[in-house]
PDB file of C-alpha atoms in Angstrom:
ATOM      1  CA  MET I   1      31.903  -6.615 -12.949  1.00  0.00           C
ATOM      2  CA  PHE I   2      28.870  -8.736 -12.144  1.00  0.00           C
ATOM      3  CA  PRO I   3      25.746  -6.971 -10.798  1.00  0.00           C
ATOM      4  CA  ARG I   4      24.764  -7.184  -7.164  1.00  0.00           C
ATOM      5  CA  PRO I   5      22.117  -9.847  -6.498  1.00  0.00           C
ATOM      6  CA  ASN I   6      18.466  -8.981  -6.500  1.00  0.00           C
ATOM      7  CA  ALA I   7      17.866 -11.284  -3.533  1.00  0.00           C
ATOM      8  CA  ARG I   8      20.340 -11.561  -0.691  1.00  0.00           C
ATOM      9  CA  LYS I   9      22.474 -14.693  -0.808  1.00  0.00           C
ATOM     10  CA  THR I  10      24.445 -16.269   2.005  1.00  0.00           C
ATOM     11  CA  VAL I  11      28.211 -16.748   2.298  1.00  0.00           C
ATOM     12  CA  LEU I  12      29.934 -18.747   5.022  1.00  0.00           C
ATOM     13  CA  VAL I  13      33.419 -17.285   5.839  1.00  0.00           C
ATOM     14  CA  VAL I  14      35.768 -19.949   7.292  1.00  0.00           C
ATOM     15  CA  GLU I  15      38.850 -18.131   8.654  1.00  0.00           C
ATOM     16  CA  ASP I  16      40.756 -18.560  11.884  1.00  0.00           C
ATOM     17  CA  ASP I  17      42.107 -15.052  12.146  1.00  0.00           C
ATOM     18  CA  ALA I  18      39.439 -13.031  13.890  1.00  0.00           C
ATOM     19  CA  LEU I  19      40.306  -9.658  12.364  1.00  0.00           C
ATOM     20  CA  THR I  20      40.475 -11.049   8.857  1.00  0.00           C
ATOM     21  CA  ARG I  21      37.224 -12.982   9.374  1.00  0.00           C
ATOM     22  CA  GLU I  22      35.346  -9.891  10.553  1.00  0.00           C
ATOM     23  CA  ALA I  23      36.751  -7.737   7.783  1.00  0.00           C
ATOM     24  CA  LEU I  24      35.535 -10.259   5.184  1.00  0.00           C
ATOM     25  CA  VAL I  25      32.101 -10.545   6.833  1.00  0.00           C
ATOM     26  CA  LEU I  26      31.685  -6.774   6.960  1.00  0.00           C
ATOM     27  CA  ALA I  27      32.726  -6.393   3.305  1.00  0.00           C
ATOM     28  CA  LEU I  28      30.364  -9.112   2.147  1.00  0.00           C
ATOM     29  CA  GLU I  29      27.459  -7.620   4.158  1.00  0.00           C
ATOM     30  CA  ALA I  30      28.206  -4.124   2.826  1.00  0.00           C
ATOM     31  CA  ASP I  31      27.958  -5.590  -0.725  1.00  0.00           C
ATOM     32  CA  GLY I  32      24.473  -6.818  -0.037  1.00  0.00           C
ATOM     33  CA  HIS I  33      25.066 -10.446   1.089  1.00  0.00           C
ATOM     34  CA  ARG I  34      24.401 -12.288   4.291  1.00  0.00           C
ATOM     35  CA  ALA I  35      27.531 -13.714   5.882  1.00  0.00           C
ATOM     36  CA  GLY I  36      28.144 -16.430   8.496  1.00  0.00           C
ATOM     37  CA  ARG I  37      31.326 -17.115  10.451  1.00  0.00           C
ATOM     38  CA  ALA I  38      33.387 -20.132  11.359  1.00  0.00           C
ATOM     39  CA  ALA I  39      36.821 -20.134  12.969  1.00  0.00           C
ATOM     40  CA  ASN I  40      37.950 -23.510  11.587  1.00  0.00           C
ATOM     41  CA  GLY I  41      36.876 -26.342   9.350  1.00  0.00           C
ATOM     42  CA  GLN I  42      35.205 -28.368  12.065  1.00  0.00           C
ATOM     43  CA  GLU I  43      33.095 -25.422  13.209  1.00  0.00           C
ATOM     44  CA  ALA I  44      32.132 -24.846   9.588  1.00  0.00           C
ATOM     45  CA  LEU I  45      31.021 -28.443   9.132  1.00  0.00           C
ATOM     46  CA  ASP I  46      28.936 -28.262  12.300  1.00  0.00           C
ATOM     47  CA  LEU I  47      27.212 -25.119  11.117  1.00  0.00           C
ATOM     48  CA  LEU I  48      26.585 -26.579   7.623  1.00  0.00           C
ATOM     49  CA  ARG I  49      24.993 -29.715   9.058  1.00  0.00           C
ATOM     50  CA  GLN I  50      22.706 -27.761  11.413  1.00  0.00           C
ATOM     51  CA  GLY I  51      20.948 -25.445   8.972  1.00  0.00           C
ATOM     52  CA  PRO I  52      20.179 -24.564   5.378  1.00  0.00           C
ATOM     53  CA  PRO I  53      23.338 -24.519   3.196  1.00  0.00           C
ATOM     54  CA  PRO I  54      24.889 -21.245   2.146  1.00  0.00           C
ATOM     55  CA  ASP I  55      25.201 -20.252  -1.480  1.00  0.00           C
ATOM     56  CA  LEU I  56      28.987 -20.038  -1.229  1.00  0.00           C
ATOM     57  CA  ILE I  57      31.893 -20.823   1.168  1.00  0.00           C
ATOM     58  CA  VAL I  58      34.951 -18.637   1.458  1.00  0.00           C
ATOM     59  CA  LEU I  59      37.623 -20.938   2.889  1.00  0.00           C
ATOM     60  CA  ASP I  60      41.018 -20.289   4.402  1.00  0.00           C
ATOM     61  CA  LEU I  61      43.431 -23.234   4.120  1.00  0.00           C
ATOM     62  CA  THR I  62      45.681 -22.870   7.208  1.00  0.00           C
ATOM     63  CA  MET I  63      43.536 -23.264  10.345  1.00  0.00           C
ATOM     64  CA  PRO I  64      43.692 -25.206  13.616  1.00  0.00           C
ATOM     65  CA  VAL I  65      41.439 -28.166  14.554  1.00  0.00           C
ATOM     66  CA  LEU I  66      40.427 -28.909  10.950  1.00  0.00           C
ATOM     67  CA  ASP I  67      42.277 -27.111   8.139  1.00  0.00           C
ATOM     68  CA  GLY I  68      40.936 -26.188   4.731  1.00  0.00           C
ATOM     69  CA  TRP I  69      42.201 -29.286   2.960  1.00  0.00           C
ATOM     70  CA  GLN I  70      40.580 -31.574   5.563  1.00  0.00           C
ATOM     71  CA  PHE I  71      37.374 -29.566   5.456  1.00  0.00           C
ATOM     72  CA  ARG I  72      37.196 -29.942   1.654  1.00  0.00           C
ATOM     73  CA  ARG I  73      37.636 -33.712   1.868  1.00  0.00           C
ATOM     74  CA  GLN I  74      34.777 -34.042   4.308  1.00  0.00           C
ATOM     75  CA  GLN I  75      32.575 -31.547   2.466  1.00  0.00           C
ATOM     76  CA  ARG I  76      33.018 -33.283  -0.855  1.00  0.00           C
ATOM     77  CA  ALA I  77      32.259 -36.658   0.706  1.00  0.00           C
ATOM     78  CA  ASP I  78      29.009 -35.351   2.172  1.00  0.00           C
ATOM     79  CA  ALA I  79      26.213 -35.539  -0.493  1.00  0.00           C
ATOM     80  CA  ALA I  80      24.246 -32.807   1.218  1.00  0.00           C
ATOM     81  CA  LEU I  81      27.205 -30.384   1.157  1.00  0.00           C
ATOM     82  CA  SER I  82      29.307 -31.298  -1.845  1.00  0.00           C
ATOM     83  CA  ALA I  83      27.543 -29.015  -4.344  1.00  0.00           C
ATOM     84  CA  ILE I  84      28.264 -25.802  -2.388  1.00  0.00           C
ATOM     85  CA  PRO I  85      30.930 -23.937  -4.347  1.00  0.00           C
ATOM     86  CA  VAL I  86      34.115 -22.861  -2.506  1.00  0.00           C
ATOM     87  CA  VAL I  87      36.422 -19.920  -2.994  1.00  0.00           C
ATOM     88  CA  VAL I  88      39.800 -20.691  -1.392  1.00  0.00           C
ATOM     89  CA  LEU I  89      42.047 -18.114   0.354  1.00  0.00           C
ATOM     90  CA  SER I  90      45.697 -18.856   0.927  1.00  0.00           C
ATOM     91  CA  ALA I  91      49.086 -17.142   1.441  1.00  0.00           C
ATOM     92  CA  HIS I  92      50.889 -20.012  -0.328  1.00  0.00           C
ATOM     93  CA  SER I  93      52.445 -18.739  -3.541  1.00  0.00           C
ATOM     94  CA  ASP I  94      52.339 -22.205  -5.162  1.00  0.00           C
ATOM     95  CA  LEU I  95      48.646 -22.761  -4.545  1.00  0.00           C
ATOM     96  CA  PRO I  96      47.605 -22.400  -8.225  1.00  0.00           C
ATOM     97  CA  ARG I  97      49.733 -25.409  -9.173  1.00  0.00           C
ATOM     98  CA  GLY I  98      48.539 -27.596  -6.320  1.00  0.00           C
ATOM     99  CA  ALA I  99      44.907 -26.538  -6.255  1.00  0.00           C
ATOM    100  CA  GLY I 100      43.516 -29.352  -8.387  1.00  0.00           C
ATOM    101  CA  PRO I 101      42.769 -31.783  -5.518  1.00  0.00           C
ATOM    102  CA  LEU I 102      40.862 -29.035  -3.730  1.00  0.00           C
ATOM    103  CA  GLY I 103      38.271 -28.848  -6.546  1.00  0.00           C
ATOM    104  CA  ALA I 104      37.740 -25.188  -5.622  1.00  0.00           C
ATOM    105  CA  ALA I 105      35.728 -22.909  -7.872  1.00  0.00           C
ATOM    106  CA  ALA I 106      38.357 -20.211  -7.510  1.00  0.00           C
ATOM    107  CA  HIS I 107      41.308 -19.268  -5.296  1.00  0.00           C
ATOM    108  CA  LEU I 108      42.647 -15.926  -4.131  1.00  0.00           C
ATOM    109  CA  GLN I 109      46.074 -15.025  -2.850  1.00  0.00           C
ATOM    110  CA  LYS I 110      46.652 -13.451   0.596  1.00  0.00           C
ATOM    111  CA  PRO I 111      47.126 -10.670   1.554  1.00  0.00           C
ATOM    112  CA  LEU I 112      43.659 -10.203   0.066  1.00  0.00           C
ATOM    113  CA  GLU I 113      42.230  -7.055  -1.506  1.00  0.00           C
ATOM    114  CA  ILE I 114      38.596  -6.756  -0.620  1.00  0.00           C
ATOM    115  CA  GLY I 115      37.681  -5.590  -4.121  1.00  0.00           C
ATOM    116  CA  ARG I 116      39.186  -8.812  -5.545  1.00  0.00           C
ATOM    117  CA  LEU I 117      37.156 -10.893  -3.105  1.00  0.00           C
ATOM    118  CA  LEU I 118      33.862  -9.222  -4.009  1.00  0.00           C
ATOM    119  CA  ASP I 119      34.622  -9.584  -7.718  1.00  0.00           C
ATOM    120  CA  ALA I 120      35.336 -13.308  -7.173  1.00  0.00           C
ATOM    121  CA  VAL I 121      32.132 -14.081  -5.273  1.00  0.00           C
ATOM    122  CA  ARG I 122      29.652 -12.102  -7.331  1.00  0.00           C
ATOM    123  CA  PRO I 123      29.363 -14.690 -10.100  1.00  0.00           C
ATOM    124  CA  PHE I 124      28.047 -17.163  -7.566  1.00  0.00           C
ATOM    125  CA  LEU I 125      25.643 -14.717  -5.911  1.00  0.00           C
ATOM    126  CA  ALA I 126      24.252 -12.585  -8.703  1.00  0.00           C
ATOM    127  CA  ALA I 127      20.865 -13.282 -10.216  1.00  0.00           C
ATOM    128  CA  PRO I 128      21.275 -14.386 -13.852  1.00  0.00           C
ATOM    129  CA  ARG I 129      20.353 -11.843 -16.492  1.00  0.00           C
ATOM    130  CA  ALA I 130      17.742 -12.639 -19.086  1.00  0.00           C
ATOM    131  CA  GLY I 131      19.149 -15.108 -21.597  1.00  0.00           C
ATOM    132  CA  GLU I 132      22.516 -15.339 -19.812  1.00  0.00           C
ATOM    133  CA  HIS I 133      22.726 -19.125 -19.544  1.00  0.00           C
ATOM    134  CA  ALA I 134      21.711 -19.976 -23.064  1.00  0.00           C
ATOM    135  CA  ILE I 135      23.820 -23.116 -23.247  1.00  0.00           C
ATOM    136  CA  PRO I 136      22.269 -25.926 -21.129  1.00  0.00           C
ATOM    137  CA  ALA I 137      24.444 -27.838 -18.698  1.00  0.00           C
ATOM    138  CA  PRO I 138      24.029 -31.551 -17.925  1.00  0.00           C
ATOM    139  CA  GLU I 139      21.152 -32.444 -15.587  1.00  0.00           C
ATOM    140  CA  SER I 140      23.154 -32.650 -12.370  1.00  0.00           C
ATOM    141  CA  PRO I 141      24.272 -30.219  -9.602  1.00  0.00           C
ATOM    142  CA  ALA I 142      25.091 -26.713 -10.802  1.00  0.00           C
ATOM    143  CA  PRO I 143      28.599 -26.264 -12.330  1.00  0.00           C
ATOM    144  CA  LEU I 144      31.165 -24.338 -10.358  1.00  0.00           C
ATOM    145  CA  ALA I 145      31.776 -20.761 -11.642  1.00  0.00           C
ATOM    146  CA  LEU I 146      34.656 -18.358 -11.723  1.00  0.00           C
ATOM    147  CA  VAL I 147      35.987 -15.324 -13.634  1.00  0.00           C
ATOM    148  CA  LEU I 148      39.204 -14.803 -15.694  1.00  0.00           C
ATOM    149  CA  ARG I 149      40.612 -11.607 -17.079  1.00  0.00           C
ATOM    150  CA  SER I 150      44.040 -12.481 -18.463  1.00  0.00           C
ATOM    151  CA  THR I 151      45.975 -15.416 -19.964  1.00  0.00           C
ATOM    152  CA  ALA I 152      48.015 -15.575 -16.702  1.00  0.00           C
ATOM    153  CA  GLU I 153      44.907 -17.005 -15.023  1.00  0.00           C
ATOM    154  CA  VAL I 154      44.411 -19.787 -17.573  1.00  0.00           C
ATOM    155  CA  ALA I 155      46.945 -22.341 -16.211  1.00  0.00           C
ATOM    156  CA  PRO I 156      45.431 -22.597 -12.709  1.00  0.00           C
ATOM    157  CA  LEU I 157      41.973 -23.299 -14.174  1.00  0.00           C
ATOM    158  CA  LEU I 158      43.369 -25.946 -16.535  1.00  0.00           C
ATOM    159  CA  ASP I 159      45.096 -27.542 -13.529  1.00  0.00           C
ATOM    160  CA  ALA I 160      41.824 -27.539 -11.541  1.00  0.00           C
ATOM    161  CA  VAL I 161      39.755 -29.151 -14.297  1.00  0.00           C
ATOM    162  CA  ALA I 162      42.507 -31.673 -15.137  1.00  0.00           C
ATOM    163  CA  GLY I 163      42.871 -32.526 -11.472  1.00  0.00           C
ATOM    164  CA  ALA I 164      39.163 -33.021 -11.080  1.00  0.00           C
ATOM    165  CA  MET I 165      39.057 -35.308 -14.112  1.00  0.00           C
ATOM    166  CA  THR I 166      42.011 -37.343 -12.871  1.00  0.00           C
ATOM    167  CA  GLY I 167      40.392 -37.658  -9.488  1.00  0.00           C
ATOM    168  CA  LYS I 168      37.286 -39.088 -11.159  1.00  0.00           C
ATOM    169  CA  GLY I 169      39.370 -41.668 -12.993  1.00  0.00           C
ATOM    170  CA  PHE I 170      39.312 -40.243 -16.526  1.00  0.00           C
ATOM    171  CA  ALA I 171      41.791 -41.624 -18.981  1.00  0.00           C
ATOM    172  CA  ARG I 172      44.926 -39.593 -19.657  1.00  0.00           C
ATOM    173  CA  LYS I 173      43.787 -39.074 -23.247  1.00  0.00           C
ATOM    174  CA  ASP I 174      40.505 -37.570 -22.045  1.00  0.00           C
ATOM    175  CA  VAL I 175      42.285 -35.212 -19.610  1.00  0.00           C
ATOM    176  CA  PHE I 176      44.780 -34.150 -22.331  1.00  0.00           C
ATOM    177  CA  GLY I 177      41.982 -33.490 -24.832  1.00  0.00           C
ATOM    178  CA  MET I 178      39.940 -31.396 -22.391  1.00  0.00           C
ATOM    179  CA  ARG I 179      43.003 -29.445 -21.240  1.00  0.00           C
ATOM    180  CA  LEU I 180      43.992 -28.605 -24.856  1.00  0.00           C
ATOM    181  CA  SER I 181      40.451 -27.758 -25.960  1.00  0.00           C
ATOM    182  CA  LEU I 182      39.737 -25.612 -22.895  1.00  0.00           C
ATOM    183  CA  GLU I 183      43.023 -23.719 -23.320  1.00  0.00           C
ATOM    184  CA  GLU I 184      42.018 -22.923 -26.883  1.00  0.00           C
ATOM    185  CA  ALA I 185      38.595 -21.699 -25.791  1.00  0.00           C
ATOM    186  CA  LEU I 186      39.983 -19.502 -22.977  1.00  0.00           C
ATOM    187  CA  VAL I 187      42.756 -17.935 -25.039  1.00  0.00           C
ATOM    188  CA  ASN I 188      40.359 -17.308 -27.879  1.00  0.00           C
ATOM    189  CA  ALA I 189      37.971 -15.512 -25.439  1.00  0.00           C
ATOM    190  CA  ILE I 190      40.653 -13.336 -23.946  1.00  0.00           C
ATOM    191  CA  LYS I 191      42.667 -12.546 -27.070  1.00  0.00           C
ATOM    192  CA  HIS I 192      39.980 -12.435 -29.737  1.00  0.00           C
ATOM    193  CA  GLY I 193      36.758 -11.903 -27.811  1.00  0.00           C
ATOM    194  CA  HIS I 194      38.202  -9.228 -25.531  1.00  0.00           C
ATOM    195  CA  ARG I 195      41.247  -8.254 -27.562  1.00  0.00           C
ATOM    196  CA  GLY I 196      43.272  -8.457 -24.353  1.00  0.00           C
ATOM    197  CA  ASP I 197      41.110  -5.901 -22.496  1.00  0.00           C
ATOM    198  CA  PRO I 198      41.661  -6.677 -18.706  1.00  0.00           C
ATOM    199  CA  ALA I 199      38.462  -4.777 -17.779  1.00  0.00           C
ATOM    200  CA  LYS I 200      36.393  -7.515 -19.445  1.00  0.00           C
ATOM    201  CA  GLN I 201      35.611 -10.833 -17.796  1.00  0.00           C
ATOM    202  CA  VAL I 202      35.547 -14.427 -19.153  1.00  0.00           C
ATOM    203  CA  ARG I 203      33.004 -16.368 -17.213  1.00  0.00           C
ATOM    204  CA  VAL I 204      33.709 -20.055 -16.793  1.00  0.00           C
ATOM    205  CA  ARG I 205      31.362 -22.720 -15.419  1.00  0.00           C
ATOM    206  CA  TYR I 206      32.667 -26.248 -15.144  1.00  0.00           C
ATOM    207  CA  GLN I 207      31.605 -29.578 -13.685  1.00  0.00           C
ATOM    208  CA  VAL I 208      33.247 -33.017 -13.586  1.00  0.00           C
ATOM    209  CA  THR I 209      31.171 -36.088 -12.784  1.00  0.00           C
ATOM    210  CA  ALA I 210      32.062 -39.743 -13.036  1.00  0.00           C
ATOM    211  CA  GLU I 211      30.528 -39.790 -16.542  1.00  0.00           C
ATOM    212  CA  GLN I 212      31.621 -36.558 -18.181  1.00  0.00           C
ATOM    213  CA  ALA I 213      33.501 -33.276 -17.884  1.00  0.00           C
ATOM    214  CA  PHE I 214      31.572 -30.141 -18.923  1.00  0.00           C
ATOM    215  CA  VAL I 215      32.974 -26.602 -19.293  1.00  0.00           C
ATOM    216  CA  GLU I 216      31.228 -23.481 -20.552  1.00  0.00           C
ATOM    217  CA  VAL I 217      33.293 -20.417 -21.528  1.00  0.00           C
ATOM    218  CA  GLU I 218      31.539 -17.053 -22.096  1.00  0.00           C
ATOM    219  CA  ASP I 219      33.187 -13.744 -22.948  1.00  0.00           C
ATOM    220  CA  GLU I 220      31.902 -10.209 -23.187  1.00  0.00           C
ATOM    221  CA  GLY I 221      32.966  -9.738 -26.785  1.00  0.00           C
ATOM    222  CA  PRO I 222      30.732  -9.361 -29.869  1.00  0.00           C
ATOM    223  CA  GLY I 223      30.888 -13.008 -30.755  1.00  0.00           C
ATOM    224  CA  PHE I 224      31.636 -14.563 -34.135  1.00  0.00           C
ATOM    225  CA  ASP I 225      29.952 -16.394 -36.959  1.00  0.00           C
ATOM    226  CA  ARG I 226      31.396 -19.926 -37.176  1.00  0.00           C
ATOM    227  CA  ASP I 227      30.274 -20.205 -40.829  1.00  0.00           C
ATOM    228  CA  LEU I 228      32.721 -17.365 -41.700  1.00  0.00           C
ATOM    229  CA  VAL I 229      35.724 -19.146 -40.244  1.00  0.00           C
ATOM    230  CA  PRO I 230      37.613 -21.037 -42.983  1.00  0.00           C
ATOM    231  CA  ASP I 231      37.863 -24.848 -42.609  1.00  0.00           C
ATOM    232  CA  ALA I 232      41.300 -25.398 -41.072  1.00  0.00           C
ATOM    233  CA  LEU I 233      41.891 -28.359 -43.440  1.00  0.00           C
ATOM    234  CA  SER I 234      40.991 -26.381 -46.598  1.00  0.00           C
ATOM    235  CA  ALA I 235      43.560 -24.746 -48.854  1.00  0.00           C
ATOM    236  CA  GLU I 236      42.546 -21.294 -47.425  1.00  0.00           C
ATOM    237  CA  GLY I 237      42.427 -22.539 -43.883  1.00  0.00           C
ATOM    238  CA  LEU I 238      45.886 -24.069 -43.976  1.00  0.00           C
ATOM    239  CA  GLU I 239      47.366 -20.650 -44.704  1.00  0.00           C
ATOM    240  CA  ARG I 240      45.719 -19.034 -41.643  1.00  0.00           C
ATOM    241  CA  ALA I 241      46.196 -19.624 -37.865  1.00  0.00           C
ATOM    242  CA  SER I 242      42.552 -18.996 -37.091  1.00  0.00           C
ATOM    243  CA  GLY I 243      40.159 -21.939 -37.112  1.00  0.00           C
ATOM    244  CA  ARG I 244      42.613 -24.508 -35.908  1.00  0.00           C
ATOM    245  CA  GLY I 245      41.449 -24.226 -32.308  1.00  0.00           C
ATOM    246  CA  LEU I 246      37.904 -24.968 -33.394  1.00  0.00           C
ATOM    247  CA  LEU I 247      39.144 -28.021 -35.276  1.00  0.00           C
ATOM    248  CA  LEU I 248      41.010 -29.252 -32.166  1.00  0.00           C
ATOM    249  CA  MET I 249      37.943 -28.841 -29.977  1.00  0.00           C
ATOM    250  CA  ARG I 250      35.737 -30.773 -32.375  1.00  0.00           C
ATOM    251  CA  HIS I 251      38.343 -33.545 -32.567  1.00  0.00           C
ATOM    252  CA  PHE I 252      38.928 -34.088 -28.848  1.00  0.00           C
ATOM    253  CA  MET I 253      35.509 -33.314 -27.406  1.00  0.00           C
ATOM    254  CA  THR I 254      32.416 -35.527 -27.436  1.00  0.00           C
ATOM    255  CA  TRP I 255      30.427 -32.464 -28.416  1.00  0.00           C
ATOM    256  CA  VAL I 256      30.911 -28.736 -28.759  1.00  0.00           C
ATOM    257  CA  ARG I 257      28.085 -26.208 -28.776  1.00  0.00           C
ATOM    258  CA  TYR I 258      27.892 -22.444 -29.299  1.00  0.00           C
ATOM    259  CA  ASN I 259      25.259 -19.948 -28.371  1.00  0.00           C
ATOM    260  CA  ALA I 260      23.522 -17.894 -31.066  1.00  0.00           C
ATOM    261  CA  ARG I 261      25.713 -14.842 -30.497  1.00  0.00           C
ATOM    262  CA  GLY I 262      28.927 -16.803 -30.793  1.00  0.00           C
ATOM    263  CA  ASN I 263      30.467 -15.508 -27.572  1.00  0.00           C
ATOM    264  CA  ALA I 264      29.944 -18.683 -25.506  1.00  0.00           C
ATOM    265  CA  VAL I 265      31.097 -22.246 -26.156  1.00  0.00           C
ATOM    266  CA  ALA I 266      30.288 -25.404 -24.198  1.00  0.00           C
ATOM    267  CA  LEU I 267      32.735 -28.332 -24.265  1.00  0.00           C
ATOM    268  CA  CYS I 268      31.744 -31.815 -23.132  1.00  0.00           C
ATOM    269  CA  LYS I 269      34.002 -34.862 -22.883  1.00  0.00           C
ATOM    270  CA  GLN I 270      32.363 -38.116 -21.928  1.00  0.00           C
ATOM    271  CA  ARG I 271      34.524 -40.600 -20.169  1.00  0.00           C
ATOM    272  CA  SER I 272      36.375 -43.161 -22.300  1.00  0.00           C
ATOM    273  CA  VAL I 273      35.533 -46.130 -20.064  1.00  0.00           C
ATOM    274  CA  ALA I 274      37.375 -48.788 -22.081  1.00  0.00           C
ATOM    275  CA  LEU I 275      40.553 -46.741 -22.418  1.00  0.00           C
ATOM    276  CA  ALA I 276      40.447 -45.726 -18.785  1.00  0.00           C
ATOM    277  CA  HIS I 277      40.328 -49.414 -17.754  1.00  0.00           C
ATOM    278  CA  ALA I 278      43.149 -50.302 -20.113  1.00  0.00           C
ATOM    279  CA  GLU I 279      45.387 -47.632 -18.608  1.00  0.00           C
ATOM    280  CA  GLY I 280      44.512 -48.760 -15.129  1.00  0.00           C
ATOM    281  CA  THR I 281      43.102 -45.365 -14.171  1.00  0.00           C
TER     282      THR I 281
END
């Protein structure tokens, strides 16, 4: 679980049901955050354009006047608002498969447990610990962040990143390579870094721009020494399953970087402009 923030951060709750909205606001405030309220997407946009931006938006999808999908389109089109991360709430059981176009940092299923909500928002609101973000991200707006605990949560994240890349016009080969590499990194973190322990969290930060897709995966495990992993193409490596994921990542990504401890990996895929044009994407 992420620590509570040292300084109070602000969350805007966009939810049309008054009882649910107030329950979320009270829970966030009890957890040490400031919380604003909006009953629909249009009211939220009006509030955002009137004052300083919040640190996070908690967004319901089914609302009158302006629903969550319409709100996200307008938010992402507004340069002053597009960098604010969004956690989506929805009762739709198929949301994980269709969440890519939303570009949300995370999504939660209704009916919502307050504990799950607080766990989901803390990565965005907690002050970073000393040395936490050892791997630098590209010089552009802060990557979106979320938390995974099991392999069941991997597919929705892959869909979100792939959807964001497709929306930015990346070539199919680029999207495939990132999806495969990211899956390897996430499964390695959960299975090897955490040994399947659901109490431990895999922190993921990702960002997709017109030029590149960047993802950082950090687990709570002890890390590993890359020099001790056999070359997957050597005689010894061919007889072992380990190491092949690292080879795939190096093959498909523009660059791959690890922190000193070996429990965090950053993947970057720069856009293949010529190929994207050839495919008509």
